[in-house]
């Protein structure tokens, strides 16, 4: 264990022991900042990547299966996609990333089976670092547990240590370092932040002169996640596998409030359709149908886009040349109030929209 790893452990222990209250909150903020800075240093000093872990992204979105060994991740991949990942009744059957493709609602969703993670995965235990880097590059994390539903917080903590934040969104923070003048905070009146805390955290990251712009109220964690730089915010859901076996445990309330989950059985197939549906909705994809020149709409093969996509994204996806010759688009669809609308490239699309692009000939 390097000196950094030792310090990281010490701070984690101290954080666990310290009760959160008004008197300790400042101290806790500083500890968290120290921890994040040490983790960042440890991160950059490591050389990463093993073999078998460079699966190129394919399809409309990518889902990573993350969980402890032997909970049935490979079995689930096989049920969801028809892939043939090896299944074994012992831990660490899967040693590399195995991709499969799940077709759902016209979308092709890449699902990646990964080796089981163990505690300290983020520090490199097992194939932890490779697993985490695959997870980081996915669009959705599917946490898999067995019927005993244990250890979800541990998995979440391992991912968090590696800068992967689940089911929470990025706050609007930006910061420009300056040469002098101290820390200046620029924010609307209704945005709140604890200035003392903020200065201490910034100091921990060796920032003493800067303009900080805030559009949202932020907590110590929000600021630390921003300063860590390697933070990604991803949606995550839980599959509780082996539901065919007797079980007595339920998810902790704090977990079930934060994550949507389904009970499934890769063995019997029960719940698999619900899981597919949960994956699809959690990816926040929309389906857009194109009307051809002939007037025919291809209802079989929608374009799959992420929520927040515009007409420009559609044009790009079909043919880049569409953008330079674009005149306008006509939108209709079941989620529209008017039967047809003429719109420009920046127009925001909804699920089930039908799009006709009119270009200069
Ligand atoms: N009863 C029951 N057993 C299951 C189910 N899914 C998987 N198993 C069994 O659980 C064991 C582990 O399954 P795997 O799919 O290899 O688990 P894994 O999570 O990929 O394991 P690692 O690759 O080692 O991390 C095997 O013996 C499976 O047959 C299920 O839904 N019900
Ligand atoms: Mg496996």
Short mmCIF file of C-alpha atoms and ligand atoms in Angstrom, two decimals:
data_model
loop_
_atom_site.label_atom_id
_atom_site.label_comp_id
_atom_site.label_asym_id
_atom_site.label_seq_id
_atom_site.Cartn_x
_atom_site.Cartn_y
_atom_site.Cartn_z
CA UNK A 1 0.00 0.00 0.00
CA UNK A 2 1.45 3.41 -0.97
CA UNK A 3 1.56 6.30 1.48
CA UNK A 4 -1.37 7.87 -0.31
CA UNK A 5 -3.46 4.75 0.07
CA UNK A 6 -2.64 4.68 3.77
CA UNK A 7 -3.64 8.32 4.22
CA UNK A 8 -6.83 7.69 2.25
CA UNK A 9 -7.74 4.80 4.57
CA UNK A 10 -7.05 6.94 7.64
CA UNK A 11 -9.27 9.76 6.46
CA UNK A 12 -12.02 7.34 5.48
CA UNK A 13 -11.88 5.86 8.98
CA UNK A 14 -12.03 9.29 10.58
CA UNK A 15 -14.98 10.26 8.39
CA UNK A 16 -16.83 7.12 9.43
CA UNK A 17 -16.26 7.93 13.09
CA UNK A 18 -17.21 11.60 12.95
CA UNK A 19 -20.84 12.38 13.69
CA UNK A 20 -22.33 14.98 11.39
CA UNK A 21 -23.60 18.09 13.15
CA UNK A 22 -23.24 21.86 13.00
CA UNK A 23 -20.02 21.78 14.99
CA UNK A 24 -18.33 19.11 12.85
CA UNK A 25 -19.68 19.96 9.41
CA UNK A 26 -16.77 22.23 8.56
CA UNK A 27 -14.24 19.63 9.68
CA UNK A 28 -16.05 16.97 7.64
CA UNK A 29 -15.98 19.19 4.57
CA UNK A 30 -12.22 19.56 4.86
CA UNK A 31 -11.74 15.82 5.39
CA UNK A 32 -13.80 15.08 2.29
CA UNK A 33 -11.75 17.58 0.30
CA UNK A 34 -8.46 16.07 1.52
CA UNK A 35 -9.74 12.64 0.62
CA UNK A 36 -10.76 13.73 -2.87
CA UNK A 37 -7.41 15.39 -3.48
CA UNK A 38 -5.47 12.30 -2.36
CA UNK A 39 -7.66 10.09 -4.52
CA UNK A 40 -7.08 12.35 -7.49
CA UNK A 41 -3.32 12.17 -6.95
CA UNK A 42 -3.45 8.39 -6.59
CA UNK A 43 -5.53 8.22 -9.76
CA UNK A 44 -3.12 10.20 -11.90
CA UNK A 45 -0.06 8.34 -10.62
CA UNK A 46 -1.45 4.96 -11.63
CA UNK A 47 -1.06 3.41 -15.00
CA UNK A 48 -4.36 1.92 -16.01
CA UNK A 49 -5.89 -0.54 -18.39
CA UNK A 50 -5.52 -4.27 -18.77
CA UNK A 51 -6.28 -6.43 -21.75
CA UNK A 52 -9.79 -7.46 -22.67
CA UNK A 53 -11.27 -4.20 -21.50
CA UNK A 54 -11.36 -2.04 -24.57
CA UNK A 55 -14.79 -2.78 -25.93
CA UNK A 56 -15.74 -0.10 -28.43
CA UNK A 57 -19.13 1.46 -27.83
CA UNK A 58 -21.77 0.33 -30.25
CA UNK A 59 -25.51 0.78 -30.70
CA UNK A 60 -27.60 3.62 -29.33
CA UNK A 61 -26.46 3.41 -25.70
CA UNK A 62 -24.27 1.33 -23.40
CA UNK A 63 -25.16 -0.30 -20.08
CA UNK A 64 -22.53 -1.71 -17.69
CA UNK A 65 -23.30 -4.59 -15.30
CA UNK A 66 -21.63 -3.94 -11.96
CA UNK A 67 -21.84 -6.11 -8.87
CA UNK A 68 -20.10 -8.47 -6.51
CA UNK A 69 -18.92 -11.86 -7.85
CA UNK A 70 -21.33 -14.72 -8.43
CA UNK A 71 -24.59 -12.71 -8.22
CA UNK A 72 -25.54 -13.63 -11.79
CA UNK A 73 -24.28 -10.78 -13.97
CA UNK A 74 -23.24 -13.06 -16.80
CA UNK A 75 -26.48 -15.02 -16.57
CA UNK A 76 -28.37 -11.73 -16.83
CA UNK A 77 -26.34 -10.56 -19.81
CA UNK A 78 -27.22 -13.81 -21.52
CA UNK A 79 -30.94 -13.44 -20.74
CA UNK A 80 -31.05 -9.81 -21.80
CA UNK A 81 -29.09 -10.13 -25.01
CA UNK A 82 -28.77 -13.76 -26.02
CA UNK A 83 -25.00 -13.45 -25.63
CA UNK A 84 -23.01 -16.40 -24.35
CA UNK A 85 -20.95 -15.18 -21.43
CA UNK A 86 -19.57 -17.96 -19.28
CA UNK A 87 -21.57 -18.76 -16.15
CA UNK A 88 -20.03 -20.57 -13.17
CA UNK A 89 -21.05 -21.40 -9.64
CA UNK A 90 -17.99 -19.73 -8.18
CA UNK A 91 -16.62 -16.18 -7.89
CA UNK A 92 -14.59 -14.60 -10.69
CA UNK A 93 -15.88 -16.69 -13.54
CA UNK A 94 -15.84 -13.63 -15.77
CA UNK A 95 -12.38 -12.19 -16.21
CA UNK A 96 -12.91 -9.64 -18.95
CA UNK A 97 -15.56 -7.43 -20.44
CA UNK A 98 -18.12 -9.31 -22.55
CA UNK A 99 -20.54 -7.34 -24.71
CA UNK A 100 -24.00 -8.25 -25.91
CA UNK A 101 -26.76 -6.36 -27.69
CA UNK A 102 -30.31 -6.00 -26.45
CA UNK A 103 -32.95 -4.85 -28.89
CA UNK A 104 -35.78 -2.95 -27.28
CA UNK A 105 -38.35 -0.49 -28.64
CA UNK A 106 -36.36 -0.22 -31.84
CA UNK A 107 -33.17 0.68 -29.95
CA UNK A 108 -29.98 -1.35 -30.00
CA UNK A 109 -28.59 -1.24 -26.48
CA UNK A 110 -25.11 -2.53 -25.80
CA UNK A 111 -24.88 -4.38 -22.49
CA UNK A 112 -21.46 -5.14 -21.08
CA UNK A 113 -20.84 -7.94 -18.61
CA UNK A 114 -17.93 -7.30 -16.28
CA UNK A 115 -15.93 -9.22 -13.70
CA UNK A 116 -17.31 -9.01 -10.19
CA UNK A 117 -15.91 -6.20 -8.09
CA UNK A 118 -14.76 -6.50 -4.54
CA UNK A 119 -14.08 -3.97 -1.84
CA UNK A 120 -11.24 -1.60 -2.77
CA UNK A 121 -11.92 -2.15 -6.47
CA UNK A 122 -11.39 1.56 -7.01
CA UNK A 123 -7.89 1.21 -5.56
CA UNK A 124 -7.14 -1.60 -7.97
CA UNK A 125 -8.23 -4.75 -6.11
CA UNK A 126 -9.24 -7.56 -8.46
CA UNK A 127 -9.84 -6.16 -11.93
CA UNK A 128 -11.45 -3.21 -10.17
CA UNK A 129 -9.84 -0.41 -12.08
CA UNK A 130 -10.64 -1.85 -15.47
CA UNK A 131 -14.21 -2.57 -14.43
CA UNK A 132 -14.64 0.92 -13.12
CA UNK A 133 -13.25 2.50 -16.25
CA UNK A 134 -15.74 0.53 -18.38
CA UNK A 135 -18.51 1.65 -16.05
CA UNK A 136 -17.38 5.24 -16.32
CA UNK A 137 -17.77 5.17 -20.09
CA UNK A 138 -21.24 3.70 -20.06
CA UNK A 139 -24.56 5.55 -20.22
CA UNK A 140 -26.25 3.59 -17.44
CA UNK A 141 -24.99 1.44 -14.60
CA UNK A 142 -26.98 -1.68 -13.86
CA UNK A 143 -26.08 -2.73 -10.33
CA UNK A 144 -26.70 -6.44 -9.90
CA UNK A 145 -27.21 -8.14 -6.55
CA UNK A 146 -28.57 -11.54 -5.59
CA UNK A 147 -31.64 -12.23 -3.47
CA UNK A 148 -29.80 -11.17 -0.32
CA UNK A 149 -29.50 -7.58 -1.60
CA UNK A 150 -26.35 -6.88 0.35
CA UNK A 151 -23.60 -4.43 -0.35
CA UNK A 152 -25.25 -1.87 -2.60
CA UNK A 153 -23.79 0.99 -0.54
CA UNK A 154 -20.37 -0.60 -0.90
CA UNK A 155 -20.66 -0.73 -4.65
CA UNK A 156 -21.87 2.84 -4.72
CA UNK A 157 -18.94 3.87 -2.51
CA UNK A 158 -16.38 2.14 -4.76
CA UNK A 159 -17.76 3.92 -7.78
CA UNK A 160 -17.85 7.23 -5.93
CA UNK A 161 -14.19 6.88 -4.96
CA UNK A 162 -13.41 6.58 -8.64
CA UNK A 163 -15.42 9.72 -9.40
CA UNK A 164 -18.65 8.09 -10.61
CA UNK A 165 -21.70 9.71 -9.02
CA UNK A 166 -25.00 7.87 -9.34
CA UNK A 167 -28.47 9.33 -9.80
CA UNK A 168 -27.51 12.88 -8.97
CA UNK A 169 -26.95 15.70 -11.42
CA UNK A 170 -24.04 18.02 -11.96
CA UNK A 171 -24.40 21.44 -10.31
CA UNK A 172 -23.73 24.57 -12.26
CA UNK A 173 -20.32 25.69 -10.98
CA UNK A 174 -17.47 27.30 -12.82
CA UNK A 175 -14.19 28.68 -11.63
CA UNK A 176 -11.48 30.83 -13.11
CA UNK A 177 -8.18 31.04 -11.30
CA UNK A 178 -6.82 34.56 -10.89
CA UNK A 179 -3.42 35.88 -9.88
CA UNK A 180 -4.53 37.83 -6.85
CA UNK A 181 -7.57 39.18 -5.07
CA UNK A 182 -8.59 36.10 -3.10
CA UNK A 183 -11.75 34.09 -3.74
CA UNK A 184 -14.63 36.05 -5.23
CA UNK A 185 -18.00 34.36 -5.40
CA UNK A 186 -20.47 35.47 -8.07
CA UNK A 187 -24.00 34.18 -7.63
CA UNK A 188 -27.64 35.16 -7.73
CA UNK A 189 -29.21 36.11 -4.39
CA UNK A 190 -31.27 32.93 -4.08
CA UNK A 191 -28.23 30.67 -4.41
CA UNK A 192 -26.78 29.67 -1.06
CA UNK A 193 -23.36 28.41 -0.11
CA UNK A 194 -21.35 28.20 3.09
CA UNK A 195 -18.47 30.55 2.34
CA UNK A 196 -16.18 29.31 5.13
CA UNK A 197 -16.57 25.76 3.96
CA UNK A 198 -16.00 26.75 0.38
CA UNK A 199 -12.76 28.62 1.12
CA UNK A 200 -11.40 25.70 3.14
CA UNK A 201 -12.15 23.23 0.38
CA UNK A 202 -10.63 25.46 -2.28
CA UNK A 203 -7.55 25.91 -0.12
CA UNK A 204 -7.23 22.16 0.19
CA UNK A 205 -7.07 22.09 -3.62
CA UNK A 206 -4.48 24.88 -3.44
CA UNK A 207 -6.78 27.51 -4.88
CA UNK A 208 -6.58 30.85 -3.06
CA UNK A 209 -7.29 33.30 -5.88
CA UNK A 210 -10.26 32.70 -8.15
CA UNK A 211 -13.57 33.91 -9.48
CA UNK A 212 -16.22 31.32 -8.67
CA UNK A 213 -19.54 31.40 -10.52
CA UNK A 214 -22.51 29.58 -9.02
CA UNK A 215 -25.93 29.11 -10.58
CA UNK A 216 -27.06 26.47 -8.08
CA UNK A 217 -26.87 26.17 -4.31
CA UNK A 218 -24.06 23.74 -3.60
CA UNK A 219 -22.95 21.44 -0.82
CA UNK A 220 -19.38 20.52 0.10
CA UNK A 221 -19.69 17.34 -2.00
CA UNK A 222 -20.85 19.26 -5.08
CA UNK A 223 -17.80 21.51 -4.90
CA UNK A 224 -15.39 18.64 -4.28
CA UNK A 225 -16.85 16.67 -7.19
CA UNK A 226 -16.32 19.70 -9.39
CA UNK A 227 -12.72 20.15 -8.22
CA UNK A 228 -11.91 16.48 -8.70
CA UNK A 229 -12.41 17.05 -12.42
CA UNK A 230 -12.78 13.36 -13.20
CA UNK A 231 -16.35 13.21 -11.89
CA UNK A 232 -19.04 11.73 -14.11
CA UNK A 233 -22.73 11.70 -13.24
CA UNK A 234 -24.55 8.57 -14.40
CA UNK A 235 -28.01 7.12 -13.97
CA UNK A 236 -28.13 3.75 -12.24
CA UNK A 237 -30.75 1.08 -11.53
CA UNK A 238 -30.68 -2.16 -9.57
CA UNK A 239 -31.51 -5.71 -10.64
CA UNK A 240 -32.13 -8.03 -7.71
CA UNK A 241 -31.36 -11.39 -9.29
CA UNK A 242 -32.09 -14.96 -8.14
CA UNK A 243 -35.60 -13.99 -7.09
CA UNK A 244 -36.53 -17.66 -7.57
CA UNK A 245 -34.62 -18.43 -4.36
CA UNK A 246 -36.10 -17.78 -0.91
CA UNK A 247 -35.08 -14.41 0.48
CA UNK A 248 -35.68 -12.51 3.65
CA UNK A 249 -33.90 -9.22 3.03
CA UNK A 250 -35.37 -6.14 1.44
CA UNK A 251 -33.47 -3.17 0.07
CA UNK A 252 -32.70 -0.52 2.67
CA UNK A 253 -35.08 2.38 2.44
CA UNK A 254 -32.26 4.81 1.61
CA UNK A 255 -31.33 2.59 -1.35
CA UNK A 256 -34.86 2.07 -2.65
CA UNK A 257 -35.51 5.81 -2.47
CA UNK A 258 -32.48 6.54 -4.58
CA UNK A 259 -32.54 3.71 -7.13
CA UNK A 260 -35.30 2.18 -9.18
CA UNK A 261 -35.10 -1.60 -9.02
CA UNK A 262 -36.67 -4.83 -10.29
CA UNK A 263 -36.59 -8.38 -8.99
CA UNK A 264 -35.54 -10.80 -11.69
CA UNK A 265 -34.46 -14.36 -12.18
CA UNK A 266 -32.01 -15.10 -14.93
CA UNK A 267 -32.82 -18.78 -14.34
CA UNK A 268 -36.58 -18.65 -14.83
CA UNK A 269 -36.77 -15.48 -16.94
CA UNK A 270 -39.16 -13.81 -14.54
CA UNK A 271 -38.85 -10.03 -14.47
CA UNK A 272 -36.56 -9.88 -17.49
CA UNK A 273 -39.09 -7.91 -19.56
CA UNK A 274 -39.54 -5.45 -16.68
CA UNK A 275 -35.78 -5.07 -16.47
CA UNK A 276 -35.52 -4.34 -20.19
CA UNK A 277 -38.21 -1.72 -19.84
CA UNK A 278 -36.49 -0.17 -16.81
CA UNK A 279 -33.19 -0.03 -18.69
CA UNK A 280 -34.84 1.64 -21.65
CA UNK A 281 -36.63 4.30 -19.62
CA UNK A 282 -33.59 5.00 -17.46
CA UNK A 283 -31.45 5.70 -20.50
CA UNK A 284 -33.72 8.65 -21.30
CA UNK A 285 -33.88 7.87 -24.98
CA UNK A 286 -36.43 9.19 -27.41
CA UNK A 287 -37.69 7.64 -30.63
CA UNK A 288 -38.02 9.84 -33.66
CA UNK A 289 -39.57 8.67 -36.93
CA UNK A 290 -38.57 10.04 -40.31
CA UNK A 291 -41.02 10.84 -43.06
CA UNK A 292 -39.52 9.99 -46.43
CA UNK A 293 -39.82 12.19 -49.51
CA UNK A 294 -42.64 9.90 -50.68
CA UNK A 295 -44.62 10.81 -47.55
CA UNK A 296 -44.20 7.36 -46.01
CA UNK A 297 -43.17 7.16 -42.36
CA UNK A 298 -40.86 4.31 -41.41
CA UNK A 299 -42.52 3.20 -38.15
CA UNK A 300 -40.35 0.09 -37.91
CA UNK A 301 -37.01 1.75 -37.46
CA UNK A 302 -37.00 4.88 -35.32
CA UNK A 303 -33.93 7.01 -34.88
CA UNK A 304 -32.84 6.68 -31.27
CA UNK A 305 -31.62 9.88 -29.67
CA UNK A 306 -30.98 11.04 -26.15
CA UNK A 307 -33.49 13.31 -24.45
CA UNK A 308 -32.62 16.91 -25.19
CA UNK A 309 -31.75 16.19 -28.83
CA UNK A 310 -32.73 18.70 -31.50
CA UNK A 311 -33.56 18.64 -35.19
CA UNK A 312 -29.88 19.35 -35.77
CA UNK A 313 -28.98 16.03 -34.10
CA UNK A 314 -31.40 14.23 -36.39
CA UNK A 315 -29.98 15.90 -39.47
CA UNK A 316 -26.48 15.03 -38.32
CA UNK A 317 -27.36 11.45 -37.67
CA UNK A 318 -28.89 10.92 -41.10
CA UNK A 319 -26.44 12.83 -43.20
CA UNK A 320 -24.14 15.71 -42.28
CA UNK A 321 -24.81 17.33 -45.63
CA UNK A 322 -28.40 17.86 -44.48
CA UNK A 323 -27.27 20.67 -42.22
CA UNK A 324 -25.85 22.95 -44.89
CA UNK A 325 -28.85 22.48 -47.18
CA UNK A 326 -31.43 22.56 -44.36
CA UNK A 327 -34.43 24.86 -44.85
CA UNK A 328 -36.85 23.75 -42.17
CA UNK A 329 -38.38 20.66 -40.60
CA UNK A 330 -41.99 19.68 -40.11
CA UNK A 331 -42.85 18.01 -36.81
CA UNK A 332 -45.95 16.06 -35.89
CA UNK A 333 -46.67 13.27 -33.47
CA UNK A 334 -48.87 12.04 -30.63
CA UNK A 335 -47.10 14.21 -28.04
CA UNK A 336 -47.76 17.42 -30.01
CA UNK A 337 -50.64 19.82 -29.57
CA UNK A 338 -50.70 20.93 -33.19
CA UNK A 339 -51.00 18.58 -36.11
CA UNK A 340 -47.93 20.01 -37.83
CA UNK A 341 -45.29 22.59 -36.99
CA UNK A 342 -42.52 24.17 -38.98
CA UNK A 343 -39.32 24.38 -36.96
CA UNK A 344 -35.59 25.14 -37.23
CA UNK A 345 -32.44 23.19 -36.42
CA UNK A 346 -32.45 24.04 -32.71
CA UNK A 347 -35.91 22.67 -32.10
CA UNK A 348 -36.14 20.27 -29.15
CA UNK A 349 -37.63 16.88 -30.03
CA UNK A 350 -40.00 14.67 -28.04
CA UNK A 351 -40.47 10.92 -27.93
CA UNK A 352 -42.49 9.65 -30.94
CA UNK A 353 -42.05 12.82 -33.02
CA UNK A 354 -42.36 12.39 -36.75
CA UNK A 355 -39.87 14.55 -38.61
CA UNK A 356 -39.77 15.66 -42.22
CA UNK A 357 -36.66 17.56 -43.22
CA UNK A 358 -37.06 20.01 -46.06
CA UNK A 359 -33.80 20.97 -47.69
CA UNK A 360 -32.76 23.21 -50.56
CA UNK A 361 -32.47 21.12 -53.65
N1 LIG B 1 -31.15 -19.77 -8.59
C1 LIG B 1 -30.59 -18.94 -9.45
N2 LIG B 1 -29.27 -19.05 -9.74
C2 LIG B 1 -28.74 -18.18 -10.62
C3 LIG B 1 -29.50 -17.14 -11.23
N3 LIG B 1 -28.70 -16.43 -12.03
C4 LIG B 1 -27.47 -17.00 -11.93
N4 LIG B 1 -27.49 -18.06 -11.09
C5 LIG B 1 -26.36 -18.92 -10.72
O1 LIG B 1 -25.42 -18.16 -9.98
C6 LIG B 1 -24.09 -18.56 -10.29
C7 LIG B 1 -23.28 -17.37 -10.78
O2 LIG B 1 -23.78 -16.91 -12.02
P1 LIG B 1 -22.91 -15.98 -12.99
O3 LIG B 1 -23.83 -15.48 -14.03
O4 LIG B 1 -21.69 -16.68 -13.43
O5 LIG B 1 -22.53 -14.82 -11.96
P2 LIG B 1 -21.56 -13.57 -12.19
O6 LIG B 1 -22.11 -12.45 -11.38
O7 LIG B 1 -21.37 -13.32 -13.65
O8 LIG B 1 -20.22 -14.10 -11.53
P3 LIG B 1 -18.69 -13.57 -11.77
O9 LIG B 1 -18.44 -13.52 -13.23
O10 LIG B 1 -17.87 -14.58 -11.07
O11 LIG B 1 -18.63 -12.23 -11.09
C8 LIG B 1 -24.23 -19.67 -11.34
O12 LIG B 1 -24.17 -20.89 -10.68
C9 LIG B 1 -25.60 -19.44 -11.92
O13 LIG B 1 -26.18 -20.62 -12.44
C10 LIG B 1 -30.90 -17.03 -10.88
O14 LIG B 1 -31.65 -16.18 -11.33
N5 LIG B 1 -31.38 -17.96 -9.98
MG1 LIG B 2 -19.69 -13.35 -14.73
#
